[in-house]
Short mmCIF file of C-alpha atoms and ligand atoms in Angstrom, two decimals:
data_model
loop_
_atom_site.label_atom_id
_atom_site.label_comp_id
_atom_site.label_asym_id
_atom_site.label_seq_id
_atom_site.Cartn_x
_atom_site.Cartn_y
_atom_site.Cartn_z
CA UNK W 1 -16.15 -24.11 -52.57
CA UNK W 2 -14.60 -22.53 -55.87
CA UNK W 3 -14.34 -19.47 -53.62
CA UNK W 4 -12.52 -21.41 -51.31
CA UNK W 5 -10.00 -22.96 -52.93
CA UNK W 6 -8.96 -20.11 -55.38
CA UNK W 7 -8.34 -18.10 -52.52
CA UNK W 8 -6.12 -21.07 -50.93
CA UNK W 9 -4.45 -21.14 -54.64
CA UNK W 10 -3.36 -17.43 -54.04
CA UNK W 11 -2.05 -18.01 -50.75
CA UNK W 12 -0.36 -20.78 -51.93
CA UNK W 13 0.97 -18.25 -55.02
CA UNK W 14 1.81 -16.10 -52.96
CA UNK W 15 4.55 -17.21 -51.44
CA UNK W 16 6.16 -18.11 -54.91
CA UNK W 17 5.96 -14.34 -55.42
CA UNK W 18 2.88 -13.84 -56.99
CA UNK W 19 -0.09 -11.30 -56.15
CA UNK W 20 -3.66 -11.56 -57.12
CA UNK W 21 -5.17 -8.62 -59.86
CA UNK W 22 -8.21 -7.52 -60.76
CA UNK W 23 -7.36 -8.04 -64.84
CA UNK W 24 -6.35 -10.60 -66.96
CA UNK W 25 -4.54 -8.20 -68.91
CA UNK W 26 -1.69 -7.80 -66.24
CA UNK W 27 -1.18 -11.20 -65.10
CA UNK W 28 1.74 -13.52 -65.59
CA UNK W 29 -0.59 -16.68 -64.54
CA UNK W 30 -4.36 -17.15 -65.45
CA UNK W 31 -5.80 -19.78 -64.04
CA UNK W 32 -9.67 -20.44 -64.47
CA UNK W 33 -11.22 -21.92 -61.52
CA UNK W 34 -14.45 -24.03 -63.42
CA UNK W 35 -17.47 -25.69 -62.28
CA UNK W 36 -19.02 -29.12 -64.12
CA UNK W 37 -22.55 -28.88 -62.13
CA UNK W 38 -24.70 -27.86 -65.53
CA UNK W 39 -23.80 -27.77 -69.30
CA UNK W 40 -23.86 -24.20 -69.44
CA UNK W 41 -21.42 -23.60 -66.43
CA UNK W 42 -18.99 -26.74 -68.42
CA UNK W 43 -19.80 -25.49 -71.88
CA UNK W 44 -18.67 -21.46 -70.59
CA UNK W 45 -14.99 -22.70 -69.77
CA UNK W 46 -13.88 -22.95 -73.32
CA UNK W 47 -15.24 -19.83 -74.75
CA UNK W 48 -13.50 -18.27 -71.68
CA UNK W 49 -9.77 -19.58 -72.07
CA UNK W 50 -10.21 -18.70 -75.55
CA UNK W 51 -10.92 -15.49 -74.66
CA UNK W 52 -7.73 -15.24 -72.07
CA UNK W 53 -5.60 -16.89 -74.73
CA UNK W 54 -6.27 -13.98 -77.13
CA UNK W 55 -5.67 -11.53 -74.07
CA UNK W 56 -2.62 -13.89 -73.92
CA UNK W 57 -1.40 -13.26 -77.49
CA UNK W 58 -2.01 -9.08 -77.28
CA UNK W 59 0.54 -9.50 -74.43
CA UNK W 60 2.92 -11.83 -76.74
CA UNK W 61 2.62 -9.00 -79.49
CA UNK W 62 3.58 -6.24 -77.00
CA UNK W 63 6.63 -7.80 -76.05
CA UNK W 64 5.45 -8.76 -72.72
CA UNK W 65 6.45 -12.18 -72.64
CA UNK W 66 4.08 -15.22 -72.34
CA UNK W 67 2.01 -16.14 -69.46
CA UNK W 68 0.27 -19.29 -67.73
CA UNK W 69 -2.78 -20.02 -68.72
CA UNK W 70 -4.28 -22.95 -66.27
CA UNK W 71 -7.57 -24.66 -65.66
CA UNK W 72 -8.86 -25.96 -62.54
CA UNK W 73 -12.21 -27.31 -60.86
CA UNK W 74 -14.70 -30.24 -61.81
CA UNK W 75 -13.94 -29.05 -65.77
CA UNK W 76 -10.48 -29.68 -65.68
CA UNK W 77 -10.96 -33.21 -63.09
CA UNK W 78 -13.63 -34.70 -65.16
CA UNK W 79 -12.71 -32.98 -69.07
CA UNK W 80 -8.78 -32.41 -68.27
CA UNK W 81 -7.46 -33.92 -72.18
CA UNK W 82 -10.69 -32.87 -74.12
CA UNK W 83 -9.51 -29.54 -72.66
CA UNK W 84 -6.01 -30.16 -74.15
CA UNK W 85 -7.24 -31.35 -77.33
CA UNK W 86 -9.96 -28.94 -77.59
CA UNK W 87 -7.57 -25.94 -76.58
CA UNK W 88 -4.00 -26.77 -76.91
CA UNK W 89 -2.84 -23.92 -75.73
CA UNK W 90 -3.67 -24.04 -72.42
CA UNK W 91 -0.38 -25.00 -70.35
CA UNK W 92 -1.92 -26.47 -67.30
CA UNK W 93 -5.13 -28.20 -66.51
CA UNK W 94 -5.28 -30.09 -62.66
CA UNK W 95 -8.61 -30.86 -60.69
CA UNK W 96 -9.81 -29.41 -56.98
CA UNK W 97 -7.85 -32.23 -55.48
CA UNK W 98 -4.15 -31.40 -56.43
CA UNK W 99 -3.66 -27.73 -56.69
CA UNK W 100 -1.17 -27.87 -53.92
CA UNK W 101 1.30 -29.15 -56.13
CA UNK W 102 0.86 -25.58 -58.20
CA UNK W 103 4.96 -24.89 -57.49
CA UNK W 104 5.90 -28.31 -59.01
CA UNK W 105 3.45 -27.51 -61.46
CA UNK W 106 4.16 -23.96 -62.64
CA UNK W 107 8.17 -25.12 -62.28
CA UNK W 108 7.16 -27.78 -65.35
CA UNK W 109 5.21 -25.37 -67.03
CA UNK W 110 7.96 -23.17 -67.43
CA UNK W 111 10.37 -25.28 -68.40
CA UNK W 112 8.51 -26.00 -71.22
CA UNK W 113 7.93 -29.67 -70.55
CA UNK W 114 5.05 -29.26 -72.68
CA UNK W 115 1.29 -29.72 -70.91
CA UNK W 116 1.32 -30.22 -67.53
CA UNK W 117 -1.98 -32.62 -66.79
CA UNK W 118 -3.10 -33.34 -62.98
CA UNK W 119 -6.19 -35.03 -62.56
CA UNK W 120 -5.88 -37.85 -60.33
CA UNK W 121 -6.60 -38.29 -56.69
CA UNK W 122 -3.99 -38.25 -54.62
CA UNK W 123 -3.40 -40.51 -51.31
CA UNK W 124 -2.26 -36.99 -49.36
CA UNK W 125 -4.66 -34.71 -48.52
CA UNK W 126 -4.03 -31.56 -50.13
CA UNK W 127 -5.36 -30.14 -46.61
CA UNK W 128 -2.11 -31.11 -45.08
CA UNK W 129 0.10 -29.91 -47.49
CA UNK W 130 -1.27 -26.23 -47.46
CA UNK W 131 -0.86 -25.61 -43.95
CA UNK W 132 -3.12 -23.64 -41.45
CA UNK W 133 -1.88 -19.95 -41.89
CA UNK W 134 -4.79 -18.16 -43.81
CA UNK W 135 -5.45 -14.46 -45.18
CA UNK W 136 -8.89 -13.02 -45.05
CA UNK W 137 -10.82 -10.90 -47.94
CA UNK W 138 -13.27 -8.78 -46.02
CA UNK W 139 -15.11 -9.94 -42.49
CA UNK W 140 -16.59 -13.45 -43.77
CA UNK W 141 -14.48 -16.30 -44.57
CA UNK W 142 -15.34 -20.23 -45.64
CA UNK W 143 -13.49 -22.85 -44.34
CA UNK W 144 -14.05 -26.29 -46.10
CA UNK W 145 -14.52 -29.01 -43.24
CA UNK W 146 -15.83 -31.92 -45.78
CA UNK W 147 -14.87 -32.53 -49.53
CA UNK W 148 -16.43 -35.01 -51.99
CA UNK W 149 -19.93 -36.99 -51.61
CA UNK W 150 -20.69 -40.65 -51.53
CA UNK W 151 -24.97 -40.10 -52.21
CA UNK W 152 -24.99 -40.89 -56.38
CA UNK W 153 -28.03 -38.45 -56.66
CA UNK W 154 -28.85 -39.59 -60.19
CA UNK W 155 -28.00 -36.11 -62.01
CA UNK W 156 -25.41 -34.99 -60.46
CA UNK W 157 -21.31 -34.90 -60.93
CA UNK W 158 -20.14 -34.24 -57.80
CA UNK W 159 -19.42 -37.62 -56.77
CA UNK W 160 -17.20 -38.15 -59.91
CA UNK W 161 -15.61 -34.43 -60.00
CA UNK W 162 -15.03 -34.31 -56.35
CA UNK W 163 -14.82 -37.73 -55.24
CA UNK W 164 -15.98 -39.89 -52.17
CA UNK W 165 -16.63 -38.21 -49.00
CA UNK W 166 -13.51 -36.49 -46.49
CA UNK W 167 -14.01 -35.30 -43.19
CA UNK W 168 -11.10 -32.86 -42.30
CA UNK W 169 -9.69 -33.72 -38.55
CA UNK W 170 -11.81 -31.54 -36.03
CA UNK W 171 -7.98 -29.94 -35.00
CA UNK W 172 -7.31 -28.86 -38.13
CA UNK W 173 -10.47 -27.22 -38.74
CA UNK W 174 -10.02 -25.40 -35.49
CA UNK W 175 -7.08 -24.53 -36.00
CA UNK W 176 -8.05 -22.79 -39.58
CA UNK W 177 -11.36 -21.61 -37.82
CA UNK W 178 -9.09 -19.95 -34.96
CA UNK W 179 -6.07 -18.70 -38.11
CA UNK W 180 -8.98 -17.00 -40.06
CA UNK W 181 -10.59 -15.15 -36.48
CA UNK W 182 -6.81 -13.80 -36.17
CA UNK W 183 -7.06 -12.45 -40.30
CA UNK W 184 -10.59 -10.53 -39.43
CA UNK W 185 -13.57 -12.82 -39.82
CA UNK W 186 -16.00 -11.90 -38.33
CA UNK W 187 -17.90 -14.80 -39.92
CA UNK W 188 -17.51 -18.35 -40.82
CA UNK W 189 -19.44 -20.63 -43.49
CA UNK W 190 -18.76 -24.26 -42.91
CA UNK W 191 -18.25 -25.16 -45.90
CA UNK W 192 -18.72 -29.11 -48.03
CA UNK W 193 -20.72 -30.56 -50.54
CA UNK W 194 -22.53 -32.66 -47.65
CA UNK W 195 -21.35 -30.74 -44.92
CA UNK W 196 -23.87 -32.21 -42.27
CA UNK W 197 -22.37 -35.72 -42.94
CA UNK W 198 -18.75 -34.02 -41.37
CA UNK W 199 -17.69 -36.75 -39.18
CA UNK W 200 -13.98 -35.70 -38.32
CA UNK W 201 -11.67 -37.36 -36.00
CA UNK W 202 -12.54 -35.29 -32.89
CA UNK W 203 -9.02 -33.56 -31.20
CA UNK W 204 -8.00 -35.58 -28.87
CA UNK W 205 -8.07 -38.21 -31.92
CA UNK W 206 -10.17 -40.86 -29.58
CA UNK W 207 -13.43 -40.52 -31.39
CA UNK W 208 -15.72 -38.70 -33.86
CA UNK W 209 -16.99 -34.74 -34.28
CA UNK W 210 -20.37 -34.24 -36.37
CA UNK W 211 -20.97 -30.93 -37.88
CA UNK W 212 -22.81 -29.61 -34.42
CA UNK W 213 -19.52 -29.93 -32.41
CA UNK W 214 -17.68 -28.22 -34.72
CA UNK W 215 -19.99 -25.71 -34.48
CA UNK W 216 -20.56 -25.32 -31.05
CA UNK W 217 -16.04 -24.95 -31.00
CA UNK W 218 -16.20 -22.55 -33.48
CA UNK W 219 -18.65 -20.80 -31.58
CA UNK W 220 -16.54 -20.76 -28.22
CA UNK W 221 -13.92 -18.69 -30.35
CA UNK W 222 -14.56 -14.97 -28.88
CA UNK W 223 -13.78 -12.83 -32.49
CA UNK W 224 -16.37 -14.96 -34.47
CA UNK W 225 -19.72 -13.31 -34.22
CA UNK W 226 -21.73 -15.67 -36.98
CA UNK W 227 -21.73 -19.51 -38.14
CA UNK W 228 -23.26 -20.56 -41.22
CA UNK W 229 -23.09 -23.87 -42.77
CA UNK W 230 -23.35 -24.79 -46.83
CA UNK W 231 -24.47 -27.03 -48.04
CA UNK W 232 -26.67 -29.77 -46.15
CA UNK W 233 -28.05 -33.17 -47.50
CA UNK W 234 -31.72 -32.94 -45.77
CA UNK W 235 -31.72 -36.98 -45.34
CA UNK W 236 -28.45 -36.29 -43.22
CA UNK W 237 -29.72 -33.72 -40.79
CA UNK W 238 -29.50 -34.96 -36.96
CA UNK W 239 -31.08 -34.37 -34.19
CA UNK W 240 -28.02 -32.32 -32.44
CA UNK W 241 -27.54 -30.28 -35.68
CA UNK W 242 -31.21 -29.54 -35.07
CA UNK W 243 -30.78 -28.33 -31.68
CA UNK W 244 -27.36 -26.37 -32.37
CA UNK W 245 -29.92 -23.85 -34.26
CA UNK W 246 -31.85 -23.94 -31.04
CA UNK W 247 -28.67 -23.35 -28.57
CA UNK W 248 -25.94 -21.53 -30.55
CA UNK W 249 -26.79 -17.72 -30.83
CA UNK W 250 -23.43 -17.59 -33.02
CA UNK W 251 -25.50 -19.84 -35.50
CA UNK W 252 -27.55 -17.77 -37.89
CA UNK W 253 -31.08 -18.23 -38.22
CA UNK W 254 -31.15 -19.18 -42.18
CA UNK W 255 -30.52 -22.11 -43.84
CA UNK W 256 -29.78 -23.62 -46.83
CA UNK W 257 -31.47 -27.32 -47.81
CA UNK W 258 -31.36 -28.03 -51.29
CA UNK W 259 -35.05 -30.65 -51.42
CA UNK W 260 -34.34 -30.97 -55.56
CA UNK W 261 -38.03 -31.61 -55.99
CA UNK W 262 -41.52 -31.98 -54.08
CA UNK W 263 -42.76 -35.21 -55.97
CA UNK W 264 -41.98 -38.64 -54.33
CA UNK W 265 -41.57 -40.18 -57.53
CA UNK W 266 -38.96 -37.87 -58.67
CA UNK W 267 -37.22 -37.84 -55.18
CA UNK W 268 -36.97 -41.51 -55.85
CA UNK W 269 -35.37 -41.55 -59.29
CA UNK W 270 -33.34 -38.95 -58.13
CA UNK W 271 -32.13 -41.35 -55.37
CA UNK W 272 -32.35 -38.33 -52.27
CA UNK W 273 -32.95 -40.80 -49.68
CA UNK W 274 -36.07 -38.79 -48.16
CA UNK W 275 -39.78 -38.39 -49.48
CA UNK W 276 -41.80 -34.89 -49.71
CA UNK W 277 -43.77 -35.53 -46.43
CA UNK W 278 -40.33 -36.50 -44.84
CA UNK W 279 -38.53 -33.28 -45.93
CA UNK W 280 -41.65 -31.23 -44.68
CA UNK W 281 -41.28 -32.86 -41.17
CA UNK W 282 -38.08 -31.90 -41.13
CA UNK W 283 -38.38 -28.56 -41.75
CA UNK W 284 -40.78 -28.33 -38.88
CA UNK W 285 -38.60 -29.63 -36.67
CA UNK W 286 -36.49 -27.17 -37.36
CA UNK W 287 -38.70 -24.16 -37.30
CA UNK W 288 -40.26 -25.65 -34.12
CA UNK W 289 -36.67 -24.83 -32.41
CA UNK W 290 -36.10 -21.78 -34.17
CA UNK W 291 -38.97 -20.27 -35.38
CA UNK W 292 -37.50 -16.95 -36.65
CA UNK W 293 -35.40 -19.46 -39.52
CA UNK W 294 -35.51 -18.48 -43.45
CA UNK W 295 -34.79 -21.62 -45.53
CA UNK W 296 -33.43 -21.58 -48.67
CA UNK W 297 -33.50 -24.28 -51.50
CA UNK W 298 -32.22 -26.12 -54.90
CA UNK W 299 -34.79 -27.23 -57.06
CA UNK W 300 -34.41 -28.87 -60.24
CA UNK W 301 -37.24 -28.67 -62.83
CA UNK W 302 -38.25 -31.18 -65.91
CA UNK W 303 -35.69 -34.19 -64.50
CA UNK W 304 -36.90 -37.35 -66.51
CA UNK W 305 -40.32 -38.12 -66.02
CA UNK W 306 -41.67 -35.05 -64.27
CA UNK W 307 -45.27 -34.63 -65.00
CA UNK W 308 -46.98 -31.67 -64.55
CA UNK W 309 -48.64 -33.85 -61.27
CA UNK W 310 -45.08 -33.70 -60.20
CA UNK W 311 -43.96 -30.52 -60.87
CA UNK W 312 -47.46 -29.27 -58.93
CA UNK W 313 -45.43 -31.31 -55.92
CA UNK W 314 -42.51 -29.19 -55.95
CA UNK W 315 -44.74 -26.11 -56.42
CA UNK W 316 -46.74 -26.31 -53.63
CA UNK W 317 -43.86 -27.71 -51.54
CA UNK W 318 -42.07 -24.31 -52.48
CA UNK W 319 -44.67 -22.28 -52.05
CA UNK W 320 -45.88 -24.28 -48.59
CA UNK W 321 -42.65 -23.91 -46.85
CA UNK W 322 -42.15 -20.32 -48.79
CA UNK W 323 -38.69 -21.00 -49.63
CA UNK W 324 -36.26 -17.45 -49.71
CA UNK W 325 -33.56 -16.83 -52.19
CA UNK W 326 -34.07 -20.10 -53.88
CA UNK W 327 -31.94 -21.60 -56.98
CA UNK W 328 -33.89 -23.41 -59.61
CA UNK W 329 -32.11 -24.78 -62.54
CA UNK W 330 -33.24 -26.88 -65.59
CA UNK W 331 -32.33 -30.64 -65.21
CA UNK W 332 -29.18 -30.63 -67.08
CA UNK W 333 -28.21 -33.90 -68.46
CA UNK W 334 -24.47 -34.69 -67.12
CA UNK W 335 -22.64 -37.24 -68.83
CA UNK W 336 -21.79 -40.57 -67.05
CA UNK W 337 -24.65 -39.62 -64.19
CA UNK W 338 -27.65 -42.36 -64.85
CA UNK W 339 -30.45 -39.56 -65.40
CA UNK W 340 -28.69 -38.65 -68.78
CA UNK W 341 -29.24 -41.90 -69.92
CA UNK W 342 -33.64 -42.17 -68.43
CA UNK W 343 -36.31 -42.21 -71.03
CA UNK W 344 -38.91 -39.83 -70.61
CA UNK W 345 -36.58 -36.58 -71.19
CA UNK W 346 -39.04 -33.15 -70.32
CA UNK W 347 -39.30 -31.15 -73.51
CA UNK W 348 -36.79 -27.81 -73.17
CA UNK W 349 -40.08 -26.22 -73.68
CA UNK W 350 -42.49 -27.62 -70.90
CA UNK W 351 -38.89 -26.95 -68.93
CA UNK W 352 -39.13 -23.12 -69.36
CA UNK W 353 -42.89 -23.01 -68.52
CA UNK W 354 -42.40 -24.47 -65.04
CA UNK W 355 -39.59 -22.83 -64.28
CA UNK W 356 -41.21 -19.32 -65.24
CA UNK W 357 -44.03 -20.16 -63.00
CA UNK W 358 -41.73 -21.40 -60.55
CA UNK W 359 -39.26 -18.66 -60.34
CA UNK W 360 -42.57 -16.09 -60.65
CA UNK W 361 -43.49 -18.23 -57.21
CA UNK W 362 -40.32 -18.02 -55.51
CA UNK W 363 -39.45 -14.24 -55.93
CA UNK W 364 -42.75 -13.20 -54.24
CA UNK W 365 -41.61 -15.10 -51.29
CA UNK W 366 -38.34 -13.56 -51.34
CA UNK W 367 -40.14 -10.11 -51.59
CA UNK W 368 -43.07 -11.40 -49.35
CA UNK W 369 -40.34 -12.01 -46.84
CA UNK W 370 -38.43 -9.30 -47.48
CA UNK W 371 -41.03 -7.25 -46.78
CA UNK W 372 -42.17 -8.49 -43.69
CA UNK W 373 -38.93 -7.37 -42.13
CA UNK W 374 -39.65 -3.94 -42.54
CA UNK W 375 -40.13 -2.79 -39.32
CA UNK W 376 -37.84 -5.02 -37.56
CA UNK W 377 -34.32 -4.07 -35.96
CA UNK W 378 -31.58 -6.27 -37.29
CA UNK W 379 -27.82 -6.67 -36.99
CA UNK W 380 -26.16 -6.24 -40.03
CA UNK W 381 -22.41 -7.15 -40.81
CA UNK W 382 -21.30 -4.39 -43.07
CA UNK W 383 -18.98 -5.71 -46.26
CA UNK W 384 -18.98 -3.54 -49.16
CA UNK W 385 -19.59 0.33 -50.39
CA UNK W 386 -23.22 1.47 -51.60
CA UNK W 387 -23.75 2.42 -55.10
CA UNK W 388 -24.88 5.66 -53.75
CA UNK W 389 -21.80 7.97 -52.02
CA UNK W 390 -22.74 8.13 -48.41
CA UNK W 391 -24.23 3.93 -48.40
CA UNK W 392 -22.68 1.04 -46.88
CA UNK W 393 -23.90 -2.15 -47.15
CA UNK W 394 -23.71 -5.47 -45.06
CA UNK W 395 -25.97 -8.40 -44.75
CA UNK W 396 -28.85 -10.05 -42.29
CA UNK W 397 -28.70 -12.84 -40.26
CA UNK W 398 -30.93 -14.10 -43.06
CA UNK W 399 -28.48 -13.01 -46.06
CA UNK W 400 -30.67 -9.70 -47.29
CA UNK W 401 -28.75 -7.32 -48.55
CA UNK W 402 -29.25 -4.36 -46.39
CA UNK W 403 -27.98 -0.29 -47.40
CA UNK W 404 -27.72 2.48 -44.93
CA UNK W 405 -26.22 5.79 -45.11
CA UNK W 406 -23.33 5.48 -42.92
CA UNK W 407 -19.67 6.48 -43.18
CA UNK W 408 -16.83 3.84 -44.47
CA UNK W 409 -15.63 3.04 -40.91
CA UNK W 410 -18.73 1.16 -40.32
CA UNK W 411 -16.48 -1.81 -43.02
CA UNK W 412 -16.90 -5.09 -41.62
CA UNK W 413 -18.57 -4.40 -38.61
CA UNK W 414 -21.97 -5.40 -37.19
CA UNK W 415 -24.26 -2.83 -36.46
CA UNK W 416 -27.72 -2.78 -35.46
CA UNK W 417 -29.93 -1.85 -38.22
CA UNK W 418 -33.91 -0.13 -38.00
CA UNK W 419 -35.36 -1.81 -41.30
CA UNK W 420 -37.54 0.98 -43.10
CA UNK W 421 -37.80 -0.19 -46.68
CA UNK W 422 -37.40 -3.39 -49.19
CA UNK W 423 -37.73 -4.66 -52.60
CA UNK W 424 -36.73 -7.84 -54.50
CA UNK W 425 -33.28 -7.84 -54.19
CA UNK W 426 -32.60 -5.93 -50.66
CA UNK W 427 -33.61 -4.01 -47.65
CA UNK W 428 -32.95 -0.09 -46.34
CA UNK W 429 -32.59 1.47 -43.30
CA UNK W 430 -31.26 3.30 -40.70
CA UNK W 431 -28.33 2.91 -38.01
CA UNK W 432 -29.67 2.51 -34.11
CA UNK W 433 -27.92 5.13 -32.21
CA UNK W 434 -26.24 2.12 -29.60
CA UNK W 435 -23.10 3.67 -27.98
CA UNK W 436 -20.03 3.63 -29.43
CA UNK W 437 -21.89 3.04 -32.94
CA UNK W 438 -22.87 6.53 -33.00
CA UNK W 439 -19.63 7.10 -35.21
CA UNK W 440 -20.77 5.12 -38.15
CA UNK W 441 -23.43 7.99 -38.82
CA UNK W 442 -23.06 9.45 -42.23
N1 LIG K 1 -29.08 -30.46 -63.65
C1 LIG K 1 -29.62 -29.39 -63.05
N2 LIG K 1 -29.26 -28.98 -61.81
C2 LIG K 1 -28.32 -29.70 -61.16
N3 LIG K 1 -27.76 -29.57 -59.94
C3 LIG K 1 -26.87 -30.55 -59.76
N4 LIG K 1 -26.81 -31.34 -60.85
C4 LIG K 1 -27.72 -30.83 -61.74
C5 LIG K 1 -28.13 -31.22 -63.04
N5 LIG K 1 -27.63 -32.28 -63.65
C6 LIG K 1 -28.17 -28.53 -59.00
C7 LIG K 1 -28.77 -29.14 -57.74
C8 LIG K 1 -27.71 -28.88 -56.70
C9 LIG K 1 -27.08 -27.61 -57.21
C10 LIG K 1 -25.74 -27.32 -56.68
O1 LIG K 1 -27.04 -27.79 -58.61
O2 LIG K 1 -29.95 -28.43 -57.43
O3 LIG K 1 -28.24 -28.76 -55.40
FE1 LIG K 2 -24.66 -34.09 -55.83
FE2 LIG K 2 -25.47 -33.08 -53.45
FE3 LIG K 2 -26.52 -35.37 -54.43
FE4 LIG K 2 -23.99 -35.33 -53.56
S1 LIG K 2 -25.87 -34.98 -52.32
S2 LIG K 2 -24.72 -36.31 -55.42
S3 LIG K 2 -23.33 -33.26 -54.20
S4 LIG K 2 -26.71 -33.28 -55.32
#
């Protein structure tokens, strides 16, 4: 979502004049776009804006004036003054939820008014004040449908950083979904923190859309070849999200549910609302109506209380549903979330040895998978330049990163693909000779 809303930042710059850069070193404006989910991710902000003020100060020296430095995201919502007393040089700090004031903002930054602090949560939706037109970076494009979550899992910041739960109006989504078709995408990620609890006032404003009709619309629009969805809340899942993976070819066959942890009694601290054998049924239900699906997970290892018992849960849940492409992450106390505050912290230690064995677990079903496409013919939508002159490379239905020898002109297209070889990390192969594809031979 980061993604999502820096690129709506530079849209919205835009228009004031402004142009995105590769470097720090050029720009009149900085602004750091943070994320509050773990310590480390919090703790890397300041270290960074130090390093941008000093980049700041080389510029000063030079004669080149002095720039905005700004910070933004669930750093600047939930730590906005420790920021400013902790790094008083920053000019402006404002959370996810306001950064469509940025031209009142950078118009009180310059006039020296001092800091400029916005961290509250405004009645308008920042949706309606940015407007529909988009710009898009390549083939694939997210569009955020739902913002915030309402679910208090017992670690976690989101609810705090991001607030409660907002459904976008089904129009408006549309009408971005139908704006960013125009600008090239080829694909679409629906895009929320609990993006299968979407329920949108539909467009003729009578009633209600769930995630599956906004799907299915999305799907009807001609230029959009692939729907994804990020990220779901398994208790949340319906029955006619279920069945839009069995209905909508658009809809690609992989999907991301974050299951946290396989032990009942950890599920239950954590407050997910579902139990192991519950999250397992679901997944066959899904598999049952597309059975070609790769599911991909968040896990979180050594939350308070996890015995080794419990950790043996999540294992075998991992290794029984043999996630793909799988985050794990040390429970990270958060401050102000109640699992910061449970006895029974797991050792840093004990931490690192599950994780090891967990991580050793999930990357030979990544490669177990990985390998098991070998063989297969796959469309691939192509989105960057090989490493290797003469490679292109695009990405699966299922996300692998996939090289082939083919000329640039083959750039954000989708191309059928004869898998020959994989590792870890990616696949090879070759182009099918299919008609008109023929000129995306190297
Ligand atoms: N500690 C560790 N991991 C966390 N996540 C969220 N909060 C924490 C925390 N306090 C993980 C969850 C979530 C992902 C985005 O980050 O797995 O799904
Ligand atoms: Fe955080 Fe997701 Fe739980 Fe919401 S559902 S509190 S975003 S982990």
């Amino acid at each position: 979502m980061n993604v999502y809303d820096s690129g709506r930042m530079a849209e919205m710059l835009a228009a004031l004049g402004y142009a995105t850069t590769d470097s720090p070193d050029d720009a009149d404006m900085v602004i750091l776009n943070t994320c509050h989910i773990r310590e480390k991710a919090a703790e890397k902000v300041y270290s960074e804006i130090g390093r941008l003020n000093k980049i700041r100060d080389g510029k000063i020296k030079n004669g080149n004036g002095r720039s905005i430095l700004a910070v933004t995201g669930c750093v600047a919502q939930a730590e906005g003054e420790q920021i400013l007393a902790r790094a008083p040089y920053v000019d402006m700090v404002f959370g996810p939820q306001t950064y469509h004031r940025l031209p009142q903002m950078i118009a009180e930054a310059t006039r020296a008014r001092g800091h400029v602090l916005h961290t509250d949560f405004p009645a308008e939706s920042k949706f309606d004040e940015l407007g529909s037109a988009r710009t898009v970076n390549g083939a694939s494009a997210f569009l955020t449908v739902q913002e915030g979550c309402d679910k208090f899992c017992t670690y976690c910041v989101v609810p705090y950083t991001r607030g409660s739960e907002y459904s976008r109006p089904a129009r408006d989504v549309l009408l971005e979904a139908n704006e960013l078709a125009k600008a090239g995408a080829k694909e679409i990620t629906l895009i929320g923190q609990n993006v299968n609890a979407y329920h949108g006032s539909s467009p003729d404003g009578d009633g209600s859309w769930n995630l599956a009709s906004l799907i299915r619309s999305v799907a009807e629009i001609e230029s959009v070849e692939r729907i994804r969805y990020s990220t779901s809340y398994p208790a949340e899942v319906n029955d006619e999200l279920i069945s839009a993976h069995r209905d909508i070819e658009k809809l690609m066959p992989n999907l991301h549910l974050p299951v946290q942890s396989g032990s009942d009694k950890i599920l239950k601290a954590m407050n997910r609302g579902h139990s192991g054998a519950q999250f397992r049924a679901l997944v066959e239900k899904i598999i049952k109506v597309r059975p070609d699906i790769s599911l991909s997970s968040d896990l979180i290892i050594g939350f308070p209380g996890e015995t080794d018992a419990d950790f043996e849960d999540t294992y075998n849940l991992a290794r029984d549903i043999g996630f793909v492409q799988t985050y794990s992450f040390k429970f990270s106390p958060r401050p102000g979330t109640p699992a910061a505050m449970m006895d029974a912290q797991v050792e840093d230690h004990v931490m690192s040895e599950r994780l090891d064995r967990l991580q050793a677990l999930l990357a030979e079903n990544t490669l177990r998978f990985n390998r098991e496409t070998v063989g297969k013919t796959l469309p691939v939508l192509f989105d960057r330049v090989g490493k290797q002159p003469g490679q292109m490379v695009g990405r699966s239905p299922h996300m692998q990163p996939v090289v082939v020898e083919a000329t640039p002109e083959i750039m954000h297209q989708i191309a059928e693909v004869k898998i020959r070889q994989s590792s870890a990390g990616s696949l090879g192969g070759v182009l099918i000779n299919a008609g008109n594809k023929e000129r995306f031979y190297a």
